[in-house]
């Protein structure tokens, strides 16, 4: 991946490497009793094929901060962002607001747009004509370290 730093988010563009994929076990992983070893069927899995629907419009960005922890987006998580998707009410979006990038849940009414954090310690942002505002892309997936 190639990194580009923009304000509080670091964006990444995917580098596709043909023929590279991880091992995939198509039986599910039990969180209870282990299944017998002969039940495993090994295939190859490409995360790009699973997570990316439009390669030309998909980017990655690393979360910085705690404003979206209620939505499961934690500091340092990696977001998969699709710029070809239409913004809709209740979607999580990466927005350019007054010179900085932010990730928030969209709240859209007939006449207003709000950016809703998923942490009660952060304020809801009402977008007005005075703001320099752009919805940059829609978050489709989050990749976490455990």
Short mmCIF file of C-alpha atoms in Angstrom, two decimals:
data_model
loop_
_atom_site.label_atom_id
_atom_site.label_comp_id
_atom_site.label_asym_id
_atom_site.label_seq_id
_atom_site.Cartn_x
_atom_site.Cartn_y
_atom_site.Cartn_z
CA UNK A 1 0.00 0.00 0.00
CA UNK A 2 1.07 3.55 -0.70
CA UNK A 3 0.48 6.04 2.16
CA UNK A 4 -0.69 9.66 1.87
CA UNK A 5 -1.00 11.78 5.06
CA UNK A 6 -3.97 14.21 5.11
CA UNK A 7 -4.68 15.92 8.43
CA UNK A 8 -5.69 13.42 11.09
CA UNK A 9 -6.22 10.49 8.68
CA UNK A 10 -3.60 8.58 6.75
CA UNK A 11 -4.95 7.37 3.40
CA UNK A 12 -3.67 4.33 1.54
CA UNK A 13 -4.19 3.27 -2.04
CA UNK A 14 -4.21 -0.48 -2.62
CA UNK A 15 -1.46 -2.16 -4.58
CA UNK A 16 -2.85 -5.22 -6.33
CA UNK A 17 -0.44 -8.12 -6.67
CA UNK A 18 -1.74 -10.76 -9.06
CA UNK A 19 -1.75 -14.31 -7.76
CA UNK A 20 -1.24 -13.34 -4.12
CA UNK A 21 -3.87 -14.51 -1.67
CA UNK A 22 -3.96 -15.93 1.84
CA UNK A 23 -5.13 -19.40 2.83
CA UNK A 24 -8.89 -19.67 3.38
CA UNK A 25 -10.64 -22.47 5.24
CA UNK A 26 -14.22 -22.64 3.97
CA UNK A 27 -15.72 -24.43 6.97
CA UNK A 28 -16.05 -21.58 9.44
CA UNK A 29 -14.02 -21.38 12.63
CA UNK A 30 -15.75 -22.78 15.66
CA UNK A 31 -15.79 -20.71 18.82
CA UNK A 32 -16.95 -23.84 20.67
CA UNK A 33 -15.63 -27.37 20.25
CA UNK A 34 -13.02 -27.88 17.52
CA UNK A 35 -14.10 -29.71 14.40
CA UNK A 36 -12.21 -32.75 13.06
CA UNK A 37 -9.18 -31.88 10.90
CA UNK A 38 -10.46 -33.81 7.86
CA UNK A 39 -13.40 -31.37 7.59
CA UNK A 40 -11.10 -28.51 6.54
CA UNK A 41 -11.04 -27.59 2.88
CA UNK A 42 -8.21 -25.22 2.03
CA UNK A 43 -8.67 -22.57 -0.67
CA UNK A 44 -6.99 -19.25 -1.41
CA UNK A 45 -8.65 -15.97 -0.38
CA UNK A 46 -7.97 -12.45 -1.61
CA UNK A 47 -9.05 -9.73 0.81
CA UNK A 48 -9.31 -7.34 -2.14
CA UNK A 49 -11.91 -9.65 -3.70
CA UNK A 50 -13.83 -9.85 -0.40
CA UNK A 51 -13.65 -6.20 0.68
CA UNK A 52 -13.28 -4.14 -2.50
CA UNK A 53 -16.17 -3.83 -4.94
CA UNK A 54 -14.80 -0.94 -7.04
CA UNK A 55 -10.98 -1.01 -7.16
CA UNK A 56 -10.61 2.37 -8.89
CA UNK A 57 -12.68 4.16 -6.23
CA UNK A 58 -11.52 2.29 -3.10
CA UNK A 59 -9.03 3.63 -0.59
CA UNK A 60 -7.90 2.74 2.90
CA UNK A 61 -7.47 5.12 5.83
CA UNK A 62 -6.32 4.61 9.38
CA UNK A 63 -8.59 5.90 12.18
CA UNK A 64 -7.09 8.49 14.50
CA UNK A 65 -9.10 9.23 17.63
CA UNK A 66 -12.03 7.95 19.67
CA UNK A 67 -15.10 9.72 18.23
CA UNK A 68 -16.49 6.57 16.55
CA UNK A 69 -15.84 3.88 19.18
CA UNK A 70 -19.56 3.20 19.56
CA UNK A 71 -19.64 2.13 15.91
CA UNK A 72 -16.68 -0.19 16.45
CA UNK A 73 -14.12 2.14 14.85
CA UNK A 74 -11.17 2.32 17.24
CA UNK A 75 -7.92 4.27 17.09
CA UNK A 76 -5.57 2.74 14.48
CA UNK A 77 -8.26 0.61 12.78
CA UNK A 78 -7.99 0.47 9.01
CA UNK A 79 -11.06 1.66 7.08
CA UNK A 80 -12.05 0.51 3.60
CA UNK A 81 -13.62 3.51 1.85
CA UNK A 82 -15.55 3.42 -1.43
CA UNK A 83 -15.81 6.80 -3.15
CA UNK A 84 -18.29 5.51 -5.76
CA UNK A 85 -21.11 4.92 -3.24
CA UNK A 86 -23.86 7.49 -2.79
CA UNK A 87 -24.02 9.11 0.66
CA UNK A 88 -27.17 8.18 2.58
CA UNK A 89 -28.64 8.82 5.99
CA UNK A 90 -27.07 6.57 8.67
CA UNK A 91 -24.02 5.60 6.58
CA UNK A 92 -20.55 6.11 8.02
CA UNK A 93 -18.67 8.57 5.84
CA UNK A 94 -15.23 10.07 5.53
CA UNK A 95 -15.80 13.80 5.15
CA UNK A 96 -13.60 16.79 4.42
CA UNK A 97 -14.71 19.51 6.84
CA UNK A 98 -13.09 22.92 7.06
CA UNK A 99 -9.65 21.73 5.97
CA UNK A 100 -9.51 18.38 7.79
CA UNK A 101 -10.74 14.85 7.22
CA UNK A 102 -13.09 13.25 9.74
CA UNK A 103 -15.11 10.04 9.92
CA UNK A 104 -18.68 10.29 11.27
CA UNK A 105 -22.16 8.85 10.80
CA UNK A 106 -24.30 10.87 8.38
CA UNK A 107 -27.61 12.24 9.62
CA UNK A 108 -29.50 13.68 6.67
CA UNK A 109 -32.91 15.34 6.80
CA UNK A 110 -34.74 17.21 4.07
CA UNK A 111 -32.93 20.48 4.79
CA UNK A 112 -29.94 19.62 6.98
CA UNK A 113 -26.84 17.45 7.24
CA UNK A 114 -25.35 16.48 10.58
CA UNK A 115 -22.20 14.54 11.39
CA UNK A 116 -22.93 12.25 14.33
CA UNK A 117 -20.04 10.87 16.39
CA UNK A 118 -20.51 7.51 18.08
CA UNK A 119 -19.06 8.66 21.38
CA UNK A 120 -21.07 10.86 23.79
CA UNK A 121 -17.93 12.85 24.64
CA UNK A 122 -17.92 14.40 21.15
CA UNK A 123 -20.40 16.99 19.81
CA UNK A 124 -22.76 16.50 16.89
CA UNK A 125 -21.71 18.74 14.00
CA UNK A 126 -24.37 20.67 12.09
CA UNK A 127 -23.17 21.39 8.55
CA UNK A 128 -24.03 24.91 7.37
CA UNK A 129 -23.31 26.98 4.28
CA UNK A 130 -20.37 28.49 6.19
CA UNK A 131 -18.56 25.14 6.26
CA UNK A 132 -16.16 23.92 3.61
CA UNK A 133 -17.72 20.45 3.40
CA UNK A 134 -17.39 17.43 1.12
CA UNK A 135 -18.45 13.82 1.63
CA UNK A 136 -15.30 12.10 0.41
CA UNK A 137 -16.40 8.44 0.58
CA UNK A 138 -18.45 5.81 2.39
CA UNK A 139 -16.89 3.35 4.84
CA UNK A 140 -17.69 -0.22 3.77
CA UNK A 141 -15.46 -2.27 6.09
CA UNK A 142 -13.11 -1.96 9.04
CA UNK A 143 -9.99 -4.05 9.57
CA UNK A 144 -8.96 -4.48 13.22
CA UNK A 145 -5.96 -5.84 15.03
CA UNK A 146 -6.78 -8.15 17.92
#
